[in-house]
Amino acid sequence: MIYFDKVAKKYSNDPNAFAIQDINFSVAHNEFVSIVGHSGAGKTTLLKMLLAEERPTEGNVFFESVNVNELHRNEVTKLRRRIGMIFQDFRLLPNKTVYENIAFAMEAAGRSDEEIAFDVPHVLELVDLGHKIWDFPGHLSGGEKQRVAIARAIVNQPDIIIADEPTGNLDPVNTYEIVQILKKVNDIGTTVILTTHNKGIIDLLGRRVITMEGGRIIRDDASGKYVL
Ligand code: ADP
Protein backbone atom coordinates (compact mmCIF):
# COMPACT_ATOMS: atom_id res chain seq x y z
CA MET A 1 0.00 0.00 0.00
CA ILE A 2 2.84 2.37 0.95
CA TYR A 3 6.37 1.96 -0.31
CA PHE A 4 9.39 4.16 0.40
CA ASP A 5 12.15 3.44 -2.12
CA LYS A 6 15.62 4.75 -1.14
CA VAL A 7 14.17 8.02 0.12
CA ALA A 8 16.40 10.81 1.37
CA LYS A 9 15.59 14.42 2.21
CA LYS A 10 17.88 17.39 2.70
CA TYR A 11 16.47 20.78 3.64
CA SER A 12 19.68 22.70 2.94
CA ASN A 13 22.61 22.56 0.53
CA ASP A 14 24.95 21.21 3.18
CA PRO A 15 25.93 17.75 1.81
CA ASN A 16 25.79 16.26 5.32
CA ALA A 17 22.44 17.76 6.28
CA PHE A 18 20.15 14.84 5.53
CA ALA A 19 16.97 14.98 7.63
CA ILE A 20 16.33 11.39 6.52
CA GLN A 21 18.32 9.04 4.31
CA ASP A 22 18.30 5.53 2.92
CA ILE A 23 14.66 5.02 3.93
CA ASN A 24 13.28 1.76 2.56
CA PHE A 25 10.13 0.17 3.93
CA SER A 26 6.63 -0.75 2.97
CA VAL A 27 3.34 -0.84 4.83
CA ALA A 28 0.64 -3.34 3.86
CA HIS A 29 -3.12 -2.79 3.93
CA ASN A 30 -4.53 -2.94 7.44
CA GLU A 31 -1.15 -2.92 9.17
CA PHE A 32 -0.63 -1.03 12.44
CA VAL A 33 2.88 0.43 12.38
CA SER A 34 4.52 2.56 15.04
CA ILE A 35 7.45 4.81 14.21
CA VAL A 36 9.62 5.62 17.20
CA GLY A 37 12.70 7.78 17.61
CA HIS A 38 14.08 10.66 19.61
CA SER A 39 13.28 14.23 18.65
CA GLY A 40 15.07 15.09 15.40
CA ALA A 41 15.26 11.43 14.29
CA GLY A 42 13.27 12.22 11.13
CA LYS A 43 9.75 10.96 11.92
CA THR A 44 7.96 14.16 10.87
CA THR A 45 9.99 14.45 7.69
CA LEU A 46 9.06 10.90 6.78
CA LEU A 47 5.34 11.64 7.28
CA LYS A 48 5.66 14.81 5.19
CA MET A 49 7.02 12.74 2.31
CA LEU A 50 3.98 10.48 2.48
CA LEU A 51 1.56 13.42 2.55
CA ALA A 52 3.45 15.06 -0.35
CA GLU A 53 4.06 18.12 1.82
CA GLU A 54 7.75 17.91 0.96
CA ARG A 55 9.53 16.42 -2.02
CA PRO A 56 12.30 13.84 -1.44
CA THR A 57 15.79 14.90 -2.46
CA GLU A 58 16.37 11.30 -3.56
CA GLY A 59 14.17 8.26 -4.06
CA ASN A 60 10.42 7.85 -4.40
CA VAL A 61 7.34 7.36 -2.27
CA PHE A 62 4.53 5.21 -3.63
CA PHE A 63 0.94 5.07 -2.44
CA GLU A 64 -1.01 2.23 -4.08
CA SER A 65 1.65 2.08 -6.82
CA VAL A 66 1.27 5.78 -7.58
CA ASN A 67 4.39 7.91 -7.23
CA VAL A 68 3.34 10.60 -4.77
CA ASN A 69 6.00 13.01 -6.07
CA GLU A 70 4.50 13.02 -9.53
CA LEU A 71 0.98 13.99 -8.48
CA HIS A 72 -0.53 17.29 -9.58
CA ARG A 73 -1.94 19.65 -7.00
CA ASN A 74 -5.55 18.44 -7.30
CA GLU A 75 -4.36 14.83 -7.11
CA VAL A 76 -2.46 15.63 -3.93
CA THR A 77 -5.73 16.91 -2.44
CA LYS A 78 -7.36 13.59 -3.36
CA LEU A 79 -4.47 11.66 -1.82
CA ARG A 80 -4.79 13.59 1.45
CA ARG A 81 -8.52 12.83 1.58
CA ARG A 82 -7.57 9.18 1.80
CA ILE A 83 -5.47 9.89 4.88
CA GLY A 84 -6.97 10.87 8.24
CA MET A 85 -4.68 12.89 10.52
CA ILE A 86 -4.54 12.96 14.32
CA PHE A 87 -2.20 15.35 16.13
CA GLN A 88 -0.80 15.73 19.64
CA ASP A 89 -2.58 19.09 20.07
CA PHE A 90 -5.97 17.80 18.77
CA ARG A 91 -6.54 20.78 16.40
CA LEU A 92 -10.27 21.07 17.05
CA LEU A 93 -12.12 24.26 16.17
CA PRO A 94 -12.82 25.88 19.57
CA ASN A 95 -15.91 27.84 18.47
CA LYS A 96 -17.68 24.82 17.02
CA THR A 97 -19.45 22.04 18.89
CA VAL A 98 -18.28 18.44 18.70
CA TYR A 99 -20.99 17.84 16.09
CA GLU A 100 -19.90 20.85 14.04
CA ASN A 101 -16.21 19.93 14.20
CA ILE A 102 -16.94 16.59 12.58
CA ALA A 103 -19.58 17.99 10.22
CA PHE A 104 -17.02 20.54 9.02
CA ALA A 105 -14.63 17.78 7.91
CA MET A 106 -17.48 16.04 6.10
CA GLU A 107 -18.57 19.24 4.33
CA ALA A 108 -14.99 19.81 3.18
CA ALA A 109 -15.11 16.35 1.61
CA GLY A 110 -18.33 17.22 -0.22
CA ARG A 111 -20.68 15.04 1.84
CA SER A 112 -24.40 15.83 1.92
CA ASP A 113 -26.37 17.20 4.90
CA GLU A 114 -28.22 13.87 5.16
CA GLU A 115 -24.97 11.92 5.33
CA ILE A 116 -23.61 14.34 7.93
CA ALA A 117 -26.73 14.05 10.13
CA PHE A 118 -26.52 10.27 9.92
CA ASP A 119 -22.76 9.71 10.25
CA VAL A 120 -21.76 12.18 13.00
CA PRO A 121 -23.74 10.49 15.82
CA HIS A 122 -22.65 7.10 14.54
CA VAL A 123 -18.93 7.91 14.53
CA LEU A 124 -19.21 9.50 17.98
CA GLU A 125 -20.70 6.24 19.31
CA LEU A 126 -17.64 4.47 17.97
CA VAL A 127 -15.38 6.62 20.19
CA ASP A 128 -17.86 6.48 23.10
CA LEU A 129 -18.72 10.17 23.02
CA GLY A 130 -22.33 10.21 21.88
CA HIS A 131 -23.28 12.11 25.04
CA LYS A 132 -20.90 15.01 24.24
CA ILE A 133 -22.21 15.76 20.77
CA TRP A 134 -23.40 19.32 21.59
CA ASP A 135 -20.46 20.30 23.82
CA PHE A 136 -17.70 22.70 22.84
CA PRO A 137 -14.09 21.44 22.90
CA GLY A 138 -13.28 23.73 25.84
CA HIS A 139 -15.61 21.63 28.01
CA LEU A 140 -13.91 18.34 27.20
CA SER A 141 -10.95 16.61 28.86
CA GLY A 142 -7.78 16.00 26.82
CA GLY A 143 -8.72 12.38 26.25
CA GLU A 144 -12.22 13.35 25.08
CA LYS A 145 -10.77 15.96 22.72
CA GLN A 146 -8.53 13.34 21.18
CA ARG A 147 -11.50 10.99 20.79
CA VAL A 148 -13.33 13.75 18.87
CA ALA A 149 -10.22 14.21 16.72
CA ILE A 150 -10.19 10.47 15.99
CA ALA A 151 -13.89 10.57 15.09
CA ARG A 152 -13.18 13.46 12.73
CA ALA A 153 -10.22 11.63 11.19
CA ILE A 154 -12.20 8.46 10.46
CA VAL A 155 -15.59 9.88 9.49
CA ASN A 156 -14.72 10.14 5.79
CA GLN A 157 -13.51 6.53 5.84
CA PRO A 158 -9.86 7.10 4.98
CA ASP A 159 -7.59 4.21 3.97
CA ILE A 160 -4.93 5.31 6.43
CA ILE A 161 -4.86 7.05 9.78
CA ILE A 162 -1.67 8.89 10.67
CA ALA A 163 -1.50 9.59 14.38
CA ASP A 164 1.42 11.92 15.13
CA GLU A 165 2.22 11.66 18.88
CA PRO A 166 -1.52 11.34 19.66
CA THR A 167 -1.01 10.71 23.37
CA GLY A 168 1.75 13.26 23.96
CA ASN A 169 -0.57 15.47 26.02
CA LEU A 170 -2.47 12.72 27.82
CA ASP A 171 -2.21 10.92 31.15
CA PRO A 172 -1.77 7.11 31.27
CA VAL A 173 -5.51 6.35 31.62
CA ASN A 174 -6.44 8.44 28.58
CA THR A 175 -3.41 7.15 26.69
CA TYR A 176 -4.67 3.61 27.25
CA GLU A 177 -8.13 4.55 25.97
CA ILE A 178 -6.78 6.24 22.85
CA VAL A 179 -4.61 3.23 22.04
CA GLN A 180 -7.65 0.94 22.42
CA ILE A 181 -9.66 3.15 20.05
CA LEU A 182 -6.85 3.21 17.49
CA LYS A 183 -6.75 -0.59 17.68
CA LYS A 184 -10.51 -0.65 17.08
CA VAL A 185 -10.08 1.65 14.07
CA ASN A 186 -7.42 -0.74 12.77
CA ASP A 187 -9.72 -3.74 13.39
CA ILE A 188 -12.40 -2.24 11.16
CA GLY A 189 -9.94 -2.20 8.26
CA THR A 190 -7.97 1.07 8.46
CA THR A 191 -4.18 1.10 8.17
CA VAL A 192 -2.69 2.98 11.13
CA ILE A 193 0.69 4.73 11.26
CA LEU A 194 1.54 6.07 14.70
CA THR A 195 4.53 8.07 15.89
CA THR A 196 5.30 8.03 19.56
CA HIS A 197 7.95 8.41 22.25
CA ASN A 198 5.92 6.32 24.64
CA LYS A 199 7.36 2.88 25.39
CA GLY A 200 4.17 1.90 27.22
CA ILE A 201 2.14 2.31 24.04
CA ILE A 202 4.50 0.09 22.07
CA ASP A 203 4.25 -2.64 24.67
CA LEU A 204 0.46 -2.30 24.81
CA LEU A 205 0.13 -2.59 21.04
CA GLY A 206 2.50 -5.49 20.41
CA ARG A 207 2.56 -4.54 16.72
CA ARG A 208 5.26 -3.63 14.21
CA VAL A 209 7.77 -0.98 15.30
CA ILE A 210 10.11 1.01 13.03
CA THR A 211 12.88 2.72 14.98
CA MET A 212 14.59 5.81 13.56
CA GLU A 213 17.86 7.40 14.64
CA GLY A 214 19.79 10.21 12.95
CA GLY A 215 17.47 10.15 9.93
CA ARG A 216 17.83 6.42 9.29
CA ILE A 217 15.76 3.36 10.07
CA ILE A 218 17.86 1.36 12.50
CA ARG A 219 15.32 -1.37 13.35
CA ASP A 220 12.10 -2.76 11.95
CA ASP A 221 10.59 -5.25 14.37
CA ALA A 222 7.50 -7.31 13.65
CA SER A 223 6.15 -6.95 17.16
CA GLY A 224 6.60 -4.41 19.87
CA LYS A 225 10.24 -3.70 20.60
CA TYR A 226 11.26 -0.30 21.88
CA VAL A 227 15.00 -0.13 22.36
CA LEU A 228 15.93 3.55 22.46
P1 ADP B 1 11.32 14.23 14.37
O1 ADP B 1 9.95 14.36 13.83
O2 ADP B 1 11.74 12.79 14.57
O3 ADP B 1 11.55 15.03 15.60
P2 ADP B 1 12.15 15.81 12.07
O4 ADP B 1 11.75 15.07 10.85
O5 ADP B 1 11.31 16.94 12.50
O6 ADP B 1 12.36 14.76 13.27
O7 ADP B 1 13.62 16.36 11.87
C1 ADP B 1 14.72 15.60 11.30
C2 ADP B 1 15.90 16.53 11.05
O8 ADP B 1 15.58 17.43 10.00
C3 ADP B 1 16.29 17.38 12.24
O9 ADP B 1 17.68 17.48 12.26
C4 ADP B 1 15.64 18.72 11.93
O10 ADP B 1 16.38 19.77 12.51
C5 ADP B 1 15.72 18.78 10.42
N1 ADP B 1 14.60 19.55 9.83
C6 ADP B 1 13.28 19.22 9.93
N2 ADP B 1 12.52 20.12 9.26
C7 ADP B 1 13.39 21.04 8.73
C8 ADP B 1 13.23 22.22 7.90
N3 ADP B 1 12.02 22.63 7.50
N4 ADP B 1 14.35 22.89 7.56
C9 ADP B 1 15.58 22.47 7.94
N5 ADP B 1 15.80 21.38 8.70
C10 ADP B 1 14.72 20.66 9.10
Coordinates of N, CA and C and ligand atoms in Angstrom, one line a residue, residues 11 19 38-45, ligand 1:
Y11 N 17.1 19.5 3.7 CA 16.5 20.8 3.6 C 17.4 21.9 3.2
A19 N 18.0 15.2 6.6 CA 17.0 15.0 7.6 C 16.6 13.5 7.7
H38 N 13.9 9.4 18.8 CA 14.1 10.7 19.6 C 13.7 11.9 18.7
S39 N 13.5 13.0 19.4 CA 13.3 14.2 18.7 C 14.4 14.5 17.7
G40 N 14.0 14.8 16.4 CA 15.1 15.1 15.4 C 15.5 13.8 14.6
A41 N 14.9 12.7 15.0 CA 15.3 11.4 14.3 C 14.8 11.4 12.8
G42 N 13.7 12.2 12.5 CA 13.3 12.2 11.1 C 11.8 11.7 10.9
K43 N 11.1 11.5 12.0 CA 9.7 11.0 11.9 C 8.8 11.9 11.2
T44 N 8.8 13.2 11.5 CA 8.0 14.2 10.9 C 8.3 14.3 9.4
T45 N 9.6 14.3 9.1 CA 10.0 14.5 7.7 C 9.5 13.3 6.9
Ligands
ADP1 P1 11.3 14.2 14.4 O1 9.9 14.4 13.8 O2 11.7 12.8 14.6 O3 11.5 15.0 15.6 P2 12.2 15.8 12.1 O4 11.7 15.1 10.8 O5 11.3 16.9 12.5 O6 12.4 14.8 13.3 O7 13.6 16.4 11.9 C1 14.7 15.6 11.3 C2 15.9 16.5 11.1 O8 15.6 17.4 10.0 C3 16.3 17.4 12.2 O9 17.7 17.5 12.3 C4 15.6 18.7 11.9 O10 16.4 19.8 12.5 C5 15.7 18.8 10.4 N1 14.6 19.5 9.8 C6 13.3 19.2 9.9 N2 12.5 20.1 9.3 C7 13.4 21.0 8.7 C8 13.2 22.2 7.9 N3 12.0 22.6 7.5 N4 14.4 22.9 7.6 C9 15.6 22.5 7.9 N5 15.8 21.4 8.7 C10 14.7 20.7 9.1

